[in-house]
């Protein structure tokens, strides 16, 4: 993405739209934050005032936290964002290169908004829904020329969390996915692509983890405080450096296989059983680091240097937590 900055439109002036507006304005893009609801002029002014106040407060907070040094940048970034009423949507959408829809997670509401907005957009404008629950193929009937449509699921707070899950549908052109990926990378995000399946990637993983944490409380396994410590200093600590599949390889898929079988038998609960891919990898000798391949391929990797780099990242996490102490004298 070179040359002039692309013009971004965010449909819906709520939390997600504001967060997306901050991301792109921070990166130098002009942004139209469109309050795509019918309101009186007085109601719109209130919404617009709230939106810009929150945007400026967020940018001020990011400055105070050291994200950028120049306090004057707050106004420069905020000035790139225009909050518009629905009456201004036609002009804004006609000039937009990329449109993000951020309406409530109600299929009919999103379909109506997409149908109306896509009729106003240029044919070459990308349209993306930020939904975390509704599949792209269920929404694409509301989009004129669905080859330029996909899901782009941002994680809140959108202006902080790097990951964005891109989910193309059966009608989405490869060029649309490529352009969206490049755009997100250009503003410092880390896009991943996933099939149009319920829950995408992160919601599926975090739903299992959150429900299990609540179940631990329900069963009296540990106190809320200790479960939270376990999540932060064990679970979260390790997976802030190693990906989940990388961690399987690090310890060995055979360890997960045997531990899962024991846990499933001991609890009489099949949700702890390992999926078939674990057994298949074992049968093929793809156990992880110790065999040179698992979910990832380590055959051409300098494994000692890789281990050292990962351990170095863990040490940095310890420093961040104030837990990296010198040895006893």
PDB file of C-alpha atoms in Angstrom:
ATOM      1  CA  UNK A   1       0.000   0.000   0.000  1.00  0.00           C
ATOM      2  CA  UNK A   2       1.969   2.959  -1.247  1.00  0.00           C
ATOM      3  CA  UNK A   3       1.140   6.463  -2.334  1.00  0.00           C
ATOM      4  CA  UNK A   4      -1.828   8.379  -0.975  1.00  0.00           C
ATOM      5  CA  UNK A   5      -3.466   7.036   2.144  1.00  0.00           C
ATOM      6  CA  UNK A   6      -6.685   5.167   1.510  1.00  0.00           C
ATOM      7  CA  UNK A   7      -9.910   6.682   2.780  1.00  0.00           C
ATOM      8  CA  UNK A   8     -11.630   4.620   5.448  1.00  0.00           C
ATOM      9  CA  UNK A   9     -15.300   4.638   6.444  1.00  0.00           C
ATOM     10  CA  UNK A  10     -16.648   3.040   9.622  1.00  0.00           C
ATOM     11  CA  UNK A  11     -20.376   2.360   9.705  1.00  0.00           C
ATOM     12  CA  UNK A  12     -21.642   2.807  13.259  1.00  0.00           C
ATOM     13  CA  UNK A  13     -20.257   5.310  15.757  1.00  0.00           C
ATOM     14  CA  UNK A  14     -20.104   2.871  18.667  1.00  0.00           C
ATOM     15  CA  UNK A  15     -17.116   1.388  20.471  1.00  0.00           C
ATOM     16  CA  UNK A  16     -15.825  -0.701  17.558  1.00  0.00           C
ATOM     17  CA  UNK A  17     -16.207   2.074  15.005  1.00  0.00           C
ATOM     18  CA  UNK A  18     -14.376   4.506  17.271  1.00  0.00           C
ATOM     19  CA  UNK A  19     -11.568   2.043  17.868  1.00  0.00           C
ATOM     20  CA  UNK A  20     -11.118   1.373  14.147  1.00  0.00           C
ATOM     21  CA  UNK A  21     -11.188   5.107  13.444  1.00  0.00           C
ATOM     22  CA  UNK A  22      -8.347   5.632  15.934  1.00  0.00           C
ATOM     23  CA  UNK A  23      -6.222   2.896  14.334  1.00  0.00           C
ATOM     24  CA  UNK A  24      -6.451   4.304  10.821  1.00  0.00           C
ATOM     25  CA  UNK A  25      -6.243   7.970  11.794  1.00  0.00           C
ATOM     26  CA  UNK A  26      -3.164   7.152  13.905  1.00  0.00           C
ATOM     27  CA  UNK A  27      -1.605   5.694  10.746  1.00  0.00           C
ATOM     28  CA  UNK A  28      -2.426   8.811   8.715  1.00  0.00           C
ATOM     29  CA  UNK A  29      -5.643   7.774   6.976  1.00  0.00           C
ATOM     30  CA  UNK A  30      -8.665  10.068   6.622  1.00  0.00           C
ATOM     31  CA  UNK A  31     -11.615   8.405   8.346  1.00  0.00           C
ATOM     32  CA  UNK A  32     -15.370   8.957   8.097  1.00  0.00           C
ATOM     33  CA  UNK A  33     -17.097   7.644  11.221  1.00  0.00           C
ATOM     34  CA  UNK A  34     -20.706   7.406  10.096  1.00  0.00           C
ATOM     35  CA  UNK A  35     -23.565   7.326  12.577  1.00  0.00           C
ATOM     36  CA  UNK A  36     -25.715   5.228  10.265  1.00  0.00           C
ATOM     37  CA  UNK A  37     -28.970   5.699  12.196  1.00  0.00           C
ATOM     38  CA  UNK A  38     -31.874   8.052  11.715  1.00  0.00           C
ATOM     39  CA  UNK A  39     -31.608  10.712  14.439  1.00  0.00           C
ATOM     40  CA  UNK A  40     -32.684  14.264  15.039  1.00  0.00           C
ATOM     41  CA  UNK A  41     -29.946  16.884  14.590  1.00  0.00           C
ATOM     42  CA  UNK A  42     -29.793  17.271  18.364  1.00  0.00           C
ATOM     43  CA  UNK A  43     -29.396  13.531  18.919  1.00  0.00           C
ATOM     44  CA  UNK A  44     -26.655  13.324  16.307  1.00  0.00           C
ATOM     45  CA  UNK A  45     -24.712  16.203  17.850  1.00  0.00           C
ATOM     46  CA  UNK A  46     -24.771  14.374  21.163  1.00  0.00           C
ATOM     47  CA  UNK A  47     -23.503  11.148  19.585  1.00  0.00           C
ATOM     48  CA  UNK A  48     -20.831  12.978  17.610  1.00  0.00           C
ATOM     49  CA  UNK A  49     -19.693  14.887  20.680  1.00  0.00           C
ATOM     50  CA  UNK A  50     -19.457  11.693  22.730  1.00  0.00           C
ATOM     51  CA  UNK A  51     -17.537   9.918  19.967  1.00  0.00           C
ATOM     52  CA  UNK A  52     -14.930  12.640  19.509  1.00  0.00           C
ATOM     53  CA  UNK A  53     -14.567  13.115  23.256  1.00  0.00           C
ATOM     54  CA  UNK A  54     -13.860   9.405  23.694  1.00  0.00           C
ATOM     55  CA  UNK A  55     -11.445   9.398  20.752  1.00  0.00           C
ATOM     56  CA  UNK A  56      -9.485  12.318  22.191  1.00  0.00           C
ATOM     57  CA  UNK A  57      -9.482  10.753  25.668  1.00  0.00           C
ATOM     58  CA  UNK A  58      -8.164   7.500  24.238  1.00  0.00           C
ATOM     59  CA  UNK A  59      -5.430   9.246  22.270  1.00  0.00           C
ATOM     60  CA  UNK A  60      -4.454  11.291  25.331  1.00  0.00           C
ATOM     61  CA  UNK A  61      -4.245   8.085  27.353  1.00  0.00           C
ATOM     62  CA  UNK A  62      -2.025   6.470  24.707  1.00  0.00           C
ATOM     63  CA  UNK A  63       0.246   9.519  24.852  1.00  0.00           C
ATOM     64  CA  UNK A  64       0.367   9.354  28.638  1.00  0.00           C
ATOM     65  CA  UNK A  65       1.247   5.657  28.421  1.00  0.00           C
ATOM     66  CA  UNK A  66       4.200   6.420  26.156  1.00  0.00           C
ATOM     67  CA  UNK A  67       2.810   5.271  22.796  1.00  0.00           C
ATOM     68  CA  UNK A  68       3.950   8.581  21.293  1.00  0.00           C
ATOM     69  CA  UNK A  69       5.903  11.503  22.688  1.00  0.00           C
ATOM     70  CA  UNK A  70       4.355  14.544  20.997  1.00  0.00           C
ATOM     71  CA  UNK A  71       1.217  15.656  22.842  1.00  0.00           C
ATOM     72  CA  UNK A  72       0.297  17.770  19.823  1.00  0.00           C
ATOM     73  CA  UNK A  73      -0.260  14.564  17.869  1.00  0.00           C
ATOM     74  CA  UNK A  74      -3.516  14.005  19.738  1.00  0.00           C
ATOM     75  CA  UNK A  75      -5.265  16.777  17.835  1.00  0.00           C
ATOM     76  CA  UNK A  76      -3.543  15.959  14.550  1.00  0.00           C
ATOM     77  CA  UNK A  77      -4.811  12.387  14.740  1.00  0.00           C
ATOM     78  CA  UNK A  78      -8.289  13.389  15.899  1.00  0.00           C
ATOM     79  CA  UNK A  79      -8.564  15.928  13.072  1.00  0.00           C
ATOM     80  CA  UNK A  80      -8.330  13.098  10.546  1.00  0.00           C
ATOM     81  CA  UNK A  81     -11.642  11.715  11.832  1.00  0.00           C
ATOM     82  CA  UNK A  82     -15.005  13.156  10.787  1.00  0.00           C
ATOM     83  CA  UNK A  83     -18.176  12.008  12.521  1.00  0.00           C
ATOM     84  CA  UNK A  84     -21.039  12.192  10.044  1.00  0.00           C
ATOM     85  CA  UNK A  85     -24.812  11.749  10.295  1.00  0.00           C
ATOM     86  CA  UNK A  86     -26.662   9.336   8.068  1.00  0.00           C
ATOM     87  CA  UNK A  87     -27.502  12.229   5.760  1.00  0.00           C
ATOM     88  CA  UNK A  88     -23.781  12.533   5.009  1.00  0.00           C
ATOM     89  CA  UNK A  89     -23.310   8.820   4.316  1.00  0.00           C
ATOM     90  CA  UNK A  90     -23.736   8.979   0.541  1.00  0.00           C
ATOM     91  CA  UNK A  91     -20.887  11.428  -0.004  1.00  0.00           C
ATOM     92  CA  UNK A  92     -18.618   9.683   2.492  1.00  0.00           C
ATOM     93  CA  UNK A  93     -19.205   6.182   1.154  1.00  0.00           C
ATOM     94  CA  UNK A  94     -18.762   7.272  -2.457  1.00  0.00           C
ATOM     95  CA  UNK A  95     -15.279   8.449  -1.543  1.00  0.00           C
ATOM     96  CA  UNK A  96     -14.310   5.493   0.671  1.00  0.00           C
ATOM     97  CA  UNK A  97     -11.767   2.875  -0.378  1.00  0.00           C
ATOM     98  CA  UNK A  98     -12.561   0.528   2.511  1.00  0.00           C
ATOM     99  CA  UNK A  99     -15.722   0.333   4.637  1.00  0.00           C
ATOM    100  CA  UNK A 100     -15.969  -1.431   8.009  1.00  0.00           C
ATOM    101  CA  UNK A 101     -19.475  -2.270   9.261  1.00  0.00           C
ATOM    102  CA  UNK A 102     -19.781  -2.327  13.049  1.00  0.00           C
ATOM    103  CA  UNK A 103     -23.488  -2.705  13.794  1.00  0.00           C
ATOM    104  CA  UNK A 104     -24.940  -4.848  16.624  1.00  0.00           C
ATOM    105  CA  UNK A 105     -24.743  -8.631  16.242  1.00  0.00           C
ATOM    106  CA  UNK A 106     -28.237  -8.965  14.771  1.00  0.00           C
ATOM    107  CA  UNK A 107     -28.425 -10.498  11.295  1.00  0.00           C
ATOM    108  CA  UNK A 108     -31.317  -8.417   9.948  1.00  0.00           C
ATOM    109  CA  UNK A 109     -29.818  -5.182  11.274  1.00  0.00           C
ATOM    110  CA  UNK A 110     -26.496  -5.909   9.609  1.00  0.00           C
ATOM    111  CA  UNK A 111     -28.111  -7.023   6.352  1.00  0.00           C
ATOM    112  CA  UNK A 112     -30.149  -3.823   6.142  1.00  0.00           C
ATOM    113  CA  UNK A 113     -27.101  -1.660   6.824  1.00  0.00           C
ATOM    114  CA  UNK A 114     -24.924  -3.530   4.333  1.00  0.00           C
ATOM    115  CA  UNK A 115     -27.619  -3.446   1.674  1.00  0.00           C
ATOM    116  CA  UNK A 116     -28.032   0.301   1.998  1.00  0.00           C
ATOM    117  CA  UNK A 117     -24.343   1.096   2.335  1.00  0.00           C
ATOM    118  CA  UNK A 118     -23.062  -1.147  -0.463  1.00  0.00           C
ATOM    119  CA  UNK A 119     -25.445   0.539  -2.900  1.00  0.00           C
ATOM    120  CA  UNK A 120     -23.683   3.823  -2.148  1.00  0.00           C
ATOM    121  CA  UNK A 121     -20.095   2.546  -2.365  1.00  0.00           C
ATOM    122  CA  UNK A 122     -17.868   2.459  -5.419  1.00  0.00           C
ATOM    123  CA  UNK A 123     -17.659  -0.958  -7.086  1.00  0.00           C
ATOM    124  CA  UNK A 124     -13.970  -1.297  -6.174  1.00  0.00           C
ATOM    125  CA  UNK A 125     -14.430  -0.418  -2.481  1.00  0.00           C
ATOM    126  CA  UNK A 126     -13.814  -3.249  -0.035  1.00  0.00           C
ATOM    127  CA  UNK A 127     -16.596  -3.825   2.481  1.00  0.00           C
ATOM    128  CA  UNK A 128     -15.911  -5.735   5.702  1.00  0.00           C
ATOM    129  CA  UNK A 129     -18.148  -6.700   8.574  1.00  0.00           C
ATOM    130  CA  UNK A 130     -16.481  -6.680  11.994  1.00  0.00           C
ATOM    131  CA  UNK A 131     -18.854  -9.321  13.355  1.00  0.00           C
ATOM    132  CA  UNK A 132     -17.534 -11.966  15.720  1.00  0.00           C
ATOM    133  CA  UNK A 133     -20.526 -14.291  15.381  1.00  0.00           C
ATOM    134  CA  UNK A 134     -22.283 -14.033  11.994  1.00  0.00           C
ATOM    135  CA  UNK A 135     -20.640 -15.790   9.060  1.00  0.00           C
ATOM    136  CA  UNK A 136     -19.672 -13.885   5.938  1.00  0.00           C
ATOM    137  CA  UNK A 137     -21.832 -16.084   3.697  1.00  0.00           C
ATOM    138  CA  UNK A 138     -24.900 -15.217   5.782  1.00  0.00           C
ATOM    139  CA  UNK A 139     -24.165 -11.513   5.322  1.00  0.00           C
ATOM    140  CA  UNK A 140     -23.029 -11.434   1.689  1.00  0.00           C
ATOM    141  CA  UNK A 141     -26.616 -11.469   0.297  1.00  0.00           C
ATOM    142  CA  UNK A 142     -26.890  -7.925   1.642  1.00  0.00           C
ATOM    143  CA  UNK A 143     -23.866  -6.713  -0.312  1.00  0.00           C
ATOM    144  CA  UNK A 144     -23.931  -5.553  -3.891  1.00  0.00           C
ATOM    145  CA  UNK A 145     -20.990  -7.277  -5.619  1.00  0.00           C
ATOM    146  CA  UNK A 146     -20.075  -9.681  -2.775  1.00  0.00           C
ATOM    147  CA  UNK A 147     -16.671 -10.450  -4.312  1.00  0.00           C
ATOM    148  CA  UNK A 148     -15.404  -7.344  -2.463  1.00  0.00           C
ATOM    149  CA  UNK A 149     -16.920  -8.442   0.868  1.00  0.00           C
ATOM    150  CA  UNK A 150     -15.439 -10.363   3.809  1.00  0.00           C
ATOM    151  CA  UNK A 151     -15.428 -10.461   7.600  1.00  0.00           C
ATOM    152  CA  UNK A 152     -12.672  -8.634   9.468  1.00  0.00           C
ATOM    153  CA  UNK A 153     -13.043  -9.410  13.163  1.00  0.00           C
ATOM    154  CA  UNK A 154     -11.173  -6.938  15.379  1.00  0.00           C
ATOM    155  CA  UNK A 155     -10.555  -7.736  19.041  1.00  0.00           C
ATOM    156  CA  UNK A 156     -11.377  -5.052  21.597  1.00  0.00           C
ATOM    157  CA  UNK A 157      -9.789  -2.697  22.324  1.00  0.00           C
ATOM    158  CA  UNK A 158      -9.234  -2.403  18.579  1.00  0.00           C
ATOM    159  CA  UNK A 159      -6.620   0.332  18.968  1.00  0.00           C
ATOM    160  CA  UNK A 160      -4.418  -1.947  21.135  1.00  0.00           C
ATOM    161  CA  UNK A 161      -4.900  -5.617  20.202  1.00  0.00           C
ATOM    162  CA  UNK A 162      -2.773  -6.405  17.113  1.00  0.00           C
ATOM    163  CA  UNK A 163      -4.773  -9.359  15.782  1.00  0.00           C
ATOM    164  CA  UNK A 164      -7.543  -9.077  13.187  1.00  0.00           C
ATOM    165  CA  UNK A 165      -9.246 -12.254  11.948  1.00  0.00           C
ATOM    166  CA  UNK A 166     -10.054 -12.136   8.226  1.00  0.00           C
ATOM    167  CA  UNK A 167     -12.733 -14.563   7.062  1.00  0.00           C
ATOM    168  CA  UNK A 168     -13.457 -14.603   3.317  1.00  0.00           C
ATOM    169  CA  UNK A 169     -16.629 -16.221   2.016  1.00  0.00           C
ATOM    170  CA  UNK A 170     -17.420 -18.380  -0.990  1.00  0.00           C
ATOM    171  CA  UNK A 171     -17.912 -15.255  -3.142  1.00  0.00           C
ATOM    172  CA  UNK A 172     -14.936 -13.260  -1.816  1.00  0.00           C
ATOM    173  CA  UNK A 173     -12.274 -12.588  -4.444  1.00  0.00           C
ATOM    174  CA  UNK A 174      -8.688 -13.518  -3.548  1.00  0.00           C
ATOM    175  CA  UNK A 175      -7.724  -9.956  -4.442  1.00  0.00           C
ATOM    176  CA  UNK A 176     -10.075  -8.649  -1.745  1.00  0.00           C
ATOM    177  CA  UNK A 177      -8.410 -10.797   0.908  1.00  0.00           C
ATOM    178  CA  UNK A 178      -4.975  -9.733  -0.290  1.00  0.00           C
ATOM    179  CA  UNK A 179      -5.848  -6.038  -0.236  1.00  0.00           C
ATOM    180  CA  UNK A 180      -7.370  -6.248   3.233  1.00  0.00           C
ATOM    181  CA  UNK A 181      -4.345  -8.145   4.550  1.00  0.00           C
ATOM    182  CA  UNK A 182      -1.953  -5.554   3.152  1.00  0.00           C
ATOM    183  CA  UNK A 183      -4.003  -2.665   4.493  1.00  0.00           C
ATOM    184  CA  UNK A 184      -4.118  -4.110   8.012  1.00  0.00           C
ATOM    185  CA  UNK A 185      -0.407  -4.883   7.988  1.00  0.00           C
ATOM    186  CA  UNK A 186       0.307  -1.321   6.871  1.00  0.00           C
ATOM    187  CA  UNK A 187      -1.329   0.064  10.048  1.00  0.00           C
ATOM    188  CA  UNK A 188       0.537  -2.302  12.373  1.00  0.00           C
ATOM    189  CA  UNK A 189      -2.055  -5.043  12.720  1.00  0.00           C
ATOM    190  CA  UNK A 190      -1.406  -8.794  12.474  1.00  0.00           C
ATOM    191  CA  UNK A 191      -4.081 -10.307  10.212  1.00  0.00           C
ATOM    192  CA  UNK A 192      -4.828 -14.023  10.091  1.00  0.00           C
ATOM    193  CA  UNK A 193      -7.135 -15.746   7.617  1.00  0.00           C
ATOM    194  CA  UNK A 194      -9.667 -18.355   8.676  1.00  0.00           C
ATOM    195  CA  UNK A 195     -12.491 -20.285   7.057  1.00  0.00           C
ATOM    196  CA  UNK A 196     -16.059 -19.066   7.390  1.00  0.00           C
ATOM    197  CA  UNK A 197     -16.880 -21.239  10.398  1.00  0.00           C
ATOM    198  CA  UNK A 198     -18.637 -20.310  13.663  1.00  0.00           C
ATOM    199  CA  UNK A 199     -16.339 -18.719  16.213  1.00  0.00           C
ATOM    200  CA  UNK A 200     -13.393 -18.021  13.918  1.00  0.00           C
ATOM    201  CA  UNK A 201     -10.103 -18.705  15.796  1.00  0.00           C
ATOM    202  CA  UNK A 202      -9.811 -16.585  18.929  1.00  0.00           C
ATOM    203  CA  UNK A 203     -13.460 -16.759  20.062  1.00  0.00           C
ATOM    204  CA  UNK A 204     -13.353 -20.568  19.874  1.00  0.00           C
ATOM    205  CA  UNK A 205     -10.166 -20.792  21.922  1.00  0.00           C
ATOM    206  CA  UNK A 206     -11.111 -18.175  24.489  1.00  0.00           C
ATOM    207  CA  UNK A 207     -14.670 -19.482  24.930  1.00  0.00           C
ATOM    208  CA  UNK A 208     -13.299 -22.888  25.950  1.00  0.00           C
ATOM    209  CA  UNK A 209     -10.760 -21.302  28.306  1.00  0.00           C
ATOM    210  CA  UNK A 210     -13.210 -18.852  29.909  1.00  0.00           C
ATOM    211  CA  UNK A 211     -15.879 -21.490  30.437  1.00  0.00           C
ATOM    212  CA  UNK A 212     -13.306 -23.829  31.977  1.00  0.00           C
ATOM    213  CA  UNK A 213     -12.162 -21.097  34.369  1.00  0.00           C
ATOM    214  CA  UNK A 214     -15.781 -20.482  35.425  1.00  0.00           C
ATOM    215  CA  UNK A 215     -16.261 -24.248  35.809  1.00  0.00           C
ATOM    216  CA  UNK A 216     -13.248 -24.407  38.144  1.00  0.00           C
ATOM    217  CA  UNK A 217     -14.959 -21.845  40.371  1.00  0.00           C
ATOM    218  CA  UNK A 218     -18.254 -23.715  40.172  1.00  0.00           C
ATOM    219  CA  UNK A 219     -16.602 -27.000  41.185  1.00  0.00           C
ATOM    220  CA  UNK A 220     -14.655 -25.399  44.044  1.00  0.00           C
ATOM    221  CA  UNK A 221     -11.304 -26.412  42.580  1.00  0.00           C
ATOM    222  CA  UNK A 222      -9.635 -23.142  43.575  1.00  0.00           C
ATOM    223  CA  UNK A 223     -10.450 -19.617  44.623  1.00  0.00           C
ATOM    224  CA  UNK A 224     -11.184 -16.937  42.046  1.00  0.00           C
ATOM    225  CA  UNK A 225      -7.961 -15.193  43.071  1.00  0.00           C
ATOM    226  CA  UNK A 226      -5.821 -18.288  42.534  1.00  0.00           C
ATOM    227  CA  UNK A 227      -7.473 -19.147  39.232  1.00  0.00           C
ATOM    228  CA  UNK A 228      -6.704 -15.621  38.044  1.00  0.00           C
ATOM    229  CA  UNK A 229      -3.081 -15.964  39.164  1.00  0.00           C
ATOM    230  CA  UNK A 230      -2.834 -19.283  37.345  1.00  0.00           C
ATOM    231  CA  UNK A 231      -4.212 -17.663  34.185  1.00  0.00           C
ATOM    232  CA  UNK A 232      -1.860 -14.675  34.313  1.00  0.00           C
ATOM    233  CA  UNK A 233       1.364 -16.235  35.555  1.00  0.00           C
ATOM    234  CA  UNK A 234       1.082 -19.694  33.979  1.00  0.00           C
ATOM    235  CA  UNK A 235      -1.381 -19.993  31.117  1.00  0.00           C
ATOM    236  CA  UNK A 236      -1.111 -16.430  29.811  1.00  0.00           C
ATOM    237  CA  UNK A 237       2.607 -16.154  30.591  1.00  0.00           C
ATOM    238  CA  UNK A 238       3.530 -19.140  28.421  1.00  0.00           C
ATOM    239  CA  UNK A 239       1.195 -18.323  25.563  1.00  0.00           C
ATOM    240  CA  UNK A 240       2.341 -14.727  25.352  1.00  0.00           C
ATOM    241  CA  UNK A 241       5.559 -16.178  23.899  1.00  0.00           C
ATOM    242  CA  UNK A 242       4.638 -19.569  22.428  1.00  0.00           C
ATOM    243  CA  UNK A 243       1.635 -20.229  20.233  1.00  0.00           C
ATOM    244  CA  UNK A 244      -0.643 -23.050  21.347  1.00  0.00           C
ATOM    245  CA  UNK A 245       0.484 -25.423  18.604  1.00  0.00           C
ATOM    246  CA  UNK A 246       4.101 -24.372  19.076  1.00  0.00           C
ATOM    247  CA  UNK A 247       3.732 -25.192  22.783  1.00  0.00           C
ATOM    248  CA  UNK A 248       2.483 -28.692  21.892  1.00  0.00           C
ATOM    249  CA  UNK A 249       5.642 -29.153  19.817  1.00  0.00           C
ATOM    250  CA  UNK A 250       7.817 -27.699  22.582  1.00  0.00           C
ATOM    251  CA  UNK A 251       6.692 -30.279  25.107  1.00  0.00           C
ATOM    252  CA  UNK A 252       5.829 -33.005  22.599  1.00  0.00           C
ATOM    253  CA  UNK A 253       2.550 -34.144  21.151  1.00  0.00           C
ATOM    254  CA  UNK A 254       2.950 -37.450  22.976  1.00  0.00           C
ATOM    255  CA  UNK A 255       2.792 -35.617  26.311  1.00  0.00           C
ATOM    256  CA  UNK A 256      -0.491 -33.987  25.300  1.00  0.00           C
ATOM    257  CA  UNK A 257      -1.838 -37.327  24.059  1.00  0.00           C
ATOM    258  CA  UNK A 258      -1.186 -39.155  27.332  1.00  0.00           C
ATOM    259  CA  UNK A 259      -2.185 -36.229  29.568  1.00  0.00           C
ATOM    260  CA  UNK A 260      -5.429 -35.762  27.658  1.00  0.00           C
ATOM    261  CA  UNK A 261      -6.295 -39.440  27.872  1.00  0.00           C
ATOM    262  CA  UNK A 262      -5.678 -39.473  31.628  1.00  0.00           C
ATOM    263  CA  UNK A 263      -7.733 -36.323  32.197  1.00  0.00           C
ATOM    264  CA  UNK A 264     -10.630 -37.542  30.045  1.00  0.00           C
ATOM    265  CA  UNK A 265     -10.671 -40.897  31.887  1.00  0.00           C
ATOM    266  CA  UNK A 266     -10.284 -39.382  35.357  1.00  0.00           C
ATOM    267  CA  UNK A 267     -13.083 -36.860  34.851  1.00  0.00           C
ATOM    268  CA  UNK A 268     -15.221 -39.092  32.637  1.00  0.00           C
ATOM    269  CA  UNK A 269     -15.534 -36.087  30.352  1.00  0.00           C
ATOM    270  CA  UNK A 270     -14.731 -36.377  26.647  1.00  0.00           C
ATOM    271  CA  UNK A 271     -14.107 -32.659  26.284  1.00  0.00           C
ATOM    272  CA  UNK A 272     -10.566 -33.273  27.575  1.00  0.00           C
ATOM    273  CA  UNK A 273      -9.781 -35.905  24.931  1.00  0.00           C
ATOM    274  CA  UNK A 274      -7.172 -35.017  22.311  1.00  0.00           C
ATOM    275  CA  UNK A 275      -8.360 -34.654  18.697  1.00  0.00           C
ATOM    276  CA  UNK A 276      -7.408 -37.220  16.089  1.00  0.00           C
ATOM    277  CA  UNK A 277      -4.690 -34.993  14.624  1.00  0.00           C
ATOM    278  CA  UNK A 278      -2.583 -35.565  17.769  1.00  0.00           C
ATOM    279  CA  UNK A 279      -2.670 -39.356  17.343  1.00  0.00           C
ATOM    280  CA  UNK A 280      -2.045 -39.022  13.620  1.00  0.00           C
ATOM    281  CA  UNK A 281       1.013 -36.820  14.178  1.00  0.00           C
ATOM    282  CA  UNK A 282       2.374 -39.344  16.679  1.00  0.00           C
ATOM    283  CA  UNK A 283       1.899 -42.226  14.259  1.00  0.00           C
ATOM    284  CA  UNK A 284       3.793 -40.243  11.615  1.00  0.00           C
ATOM    285  CA  UNK A 285       6.617 -39.382  14.015  1.00  0.00           C
ATOM    286  CA  UNK A 286       5.666 -35.704  14.094  1.00  0.00           C
ATOM    287  CA  UNK A 287       5.973 -35.308  17.853  1.00  0.00           C
ATOM    288  CA  UNK A 288       7.612 -31.891  17.958  1.00  0.00           C
ATOM    289  CA  UNK A 289      11.045 -30.453  18.590  1.00  0.00           C
ATOM    290  CA  UNK A 290      12.577 -33.788  19.594  1.00  0.00           C
ATOM    291  CA  UNK A 291      11.718 -35.377  16.238  1.00  0.00           C
ATOM    292  CA  UNK A 292      12.316 -32.302  14.080  1.00  0.00           C
ATOM    293  CA  UNK A 293       8.667 -31.798  13.179  1.00  0.00           C
ATOM    294  CA  UNK A 294       5.262 -31.531  14.785  1.00  0.00           C
ATOM    295  CA  UNK A 295       2.678 -28.969  13.808  1.00  0.00           C
ATOM    296  CA  UNK A 296       5.689 -26.905  12.715  1.00  0.00           C
ATOM    297  CA  UNK A 297       8.803 -28.015  10.803  1.00  0.00           C
ATOM    298  CA  UNK A 298      12.073 -27.671  12.734  1.00  0.00           C
ATOM    299  CA  UNK A 299      14.254 -29.677  10.342  1.00  0.00           C
ATOM    300  CA  UNK A 300      16.020 -26.613   8.889  1.00  0.00           C
ATOM    301  CA  UNK A 301      16.001 -24.633  12.111  1.00  0.00           C
ATOM    302  CA  UNK A 302      18.896 -23.929  14.461  1.00  0.00           C
ATOM    303  CA  UNK A 303      17.003 -25.451  17.386  1.00  0.00           C
ATOM    304  CA  UNK A 304      19.426 -24.345  20.165  1.00  0.00           C
ATOM    305  CA  UNK A 305      19.236 -20.744  18.883  1.00  0.00           C
ATOM    306  CA  UNK A 306      15.445 -21.010  18.639  1.00  0.00           C
ATOM    307  CA  UNK A 307      15.178 -22.275  22.223  1.00  0.00           C
ATOM    308  CA  UNK A 308      17.449 -19.484  23.444  1.00  0.00           C
ATOM    309  CA  UNK A 309      15.376 -16.835  21.654  1.00  0.00           C
ATOM    310  CA  UNK A 310      12.139 -18.154  23.140  1.00  0.00           C
ATOM    311  CA  UNK A 311      13.648 -18.326  26.632  1.00  0.00           C
ATOM    312  CA  UNK A 312      14.926 -14.769  26.147  1.00  0.00           C
ATOM    313  CA  UNK A 313      11.357 -13.682  25.422  1.00  0.00           C
ATOM    314  CA  UNK A 314      10.213 -15.390  28.627  1.00  0.00           C
ATOM    315  CA  UNK A 315      12.870 -13.481  30.585  1.00  0.00           C
ATOM    316  CA  UNK A 316      11.541 -10.233  29.120  1.00  0.00           C
ATOM    317  CA  UNK A 317       8.040 -11.179  30.280  1.00  0.00           C
ATOM    318  CA  UNK A 318       9.438 -11.814  33.771  1.00  0.00           C
ATOM    319  CA  UNK A 319      10.983  -8.344  33.716  1.00  0.00           C
ATOM    320  CA  UNK A 320       7.657  -6.846  32.642  1.00  0.00           C
ATOM    321  CA  UNK A 321       6.020  -8.528  35.638  1.00  0.00           C
ATOM    322  CA  UNK A 322       8.756  -7.428  38.045  1.00  0.00           C
ATOM    323  CA  UNK A 323       9.646 -11.067  38.706  1.00  0.00           C
ATOM    324  CA  UNK A 324      13.150 -11.238  37.181  1.00  0.00           C
ATOM    325  CA  UNK A 325      15.261 -11.190  40.325  1.00  0.00           C
ATOM    326  CA  UNK A 326      19.087 -11.514  40.655  1.00  0.00           C
ATOM    327  CA  UNK A 327      20.534 -14.684  42.159  1.00  0.00           C
ATOM    328  CA  UNK A 328      21.167 -14.929  45.884  1.00  0.00           C
ATOM    329  CA  UNK A 329      24.638 -13.784  46.950  1.00  0.00           C
TER     330      UNK A 329
END
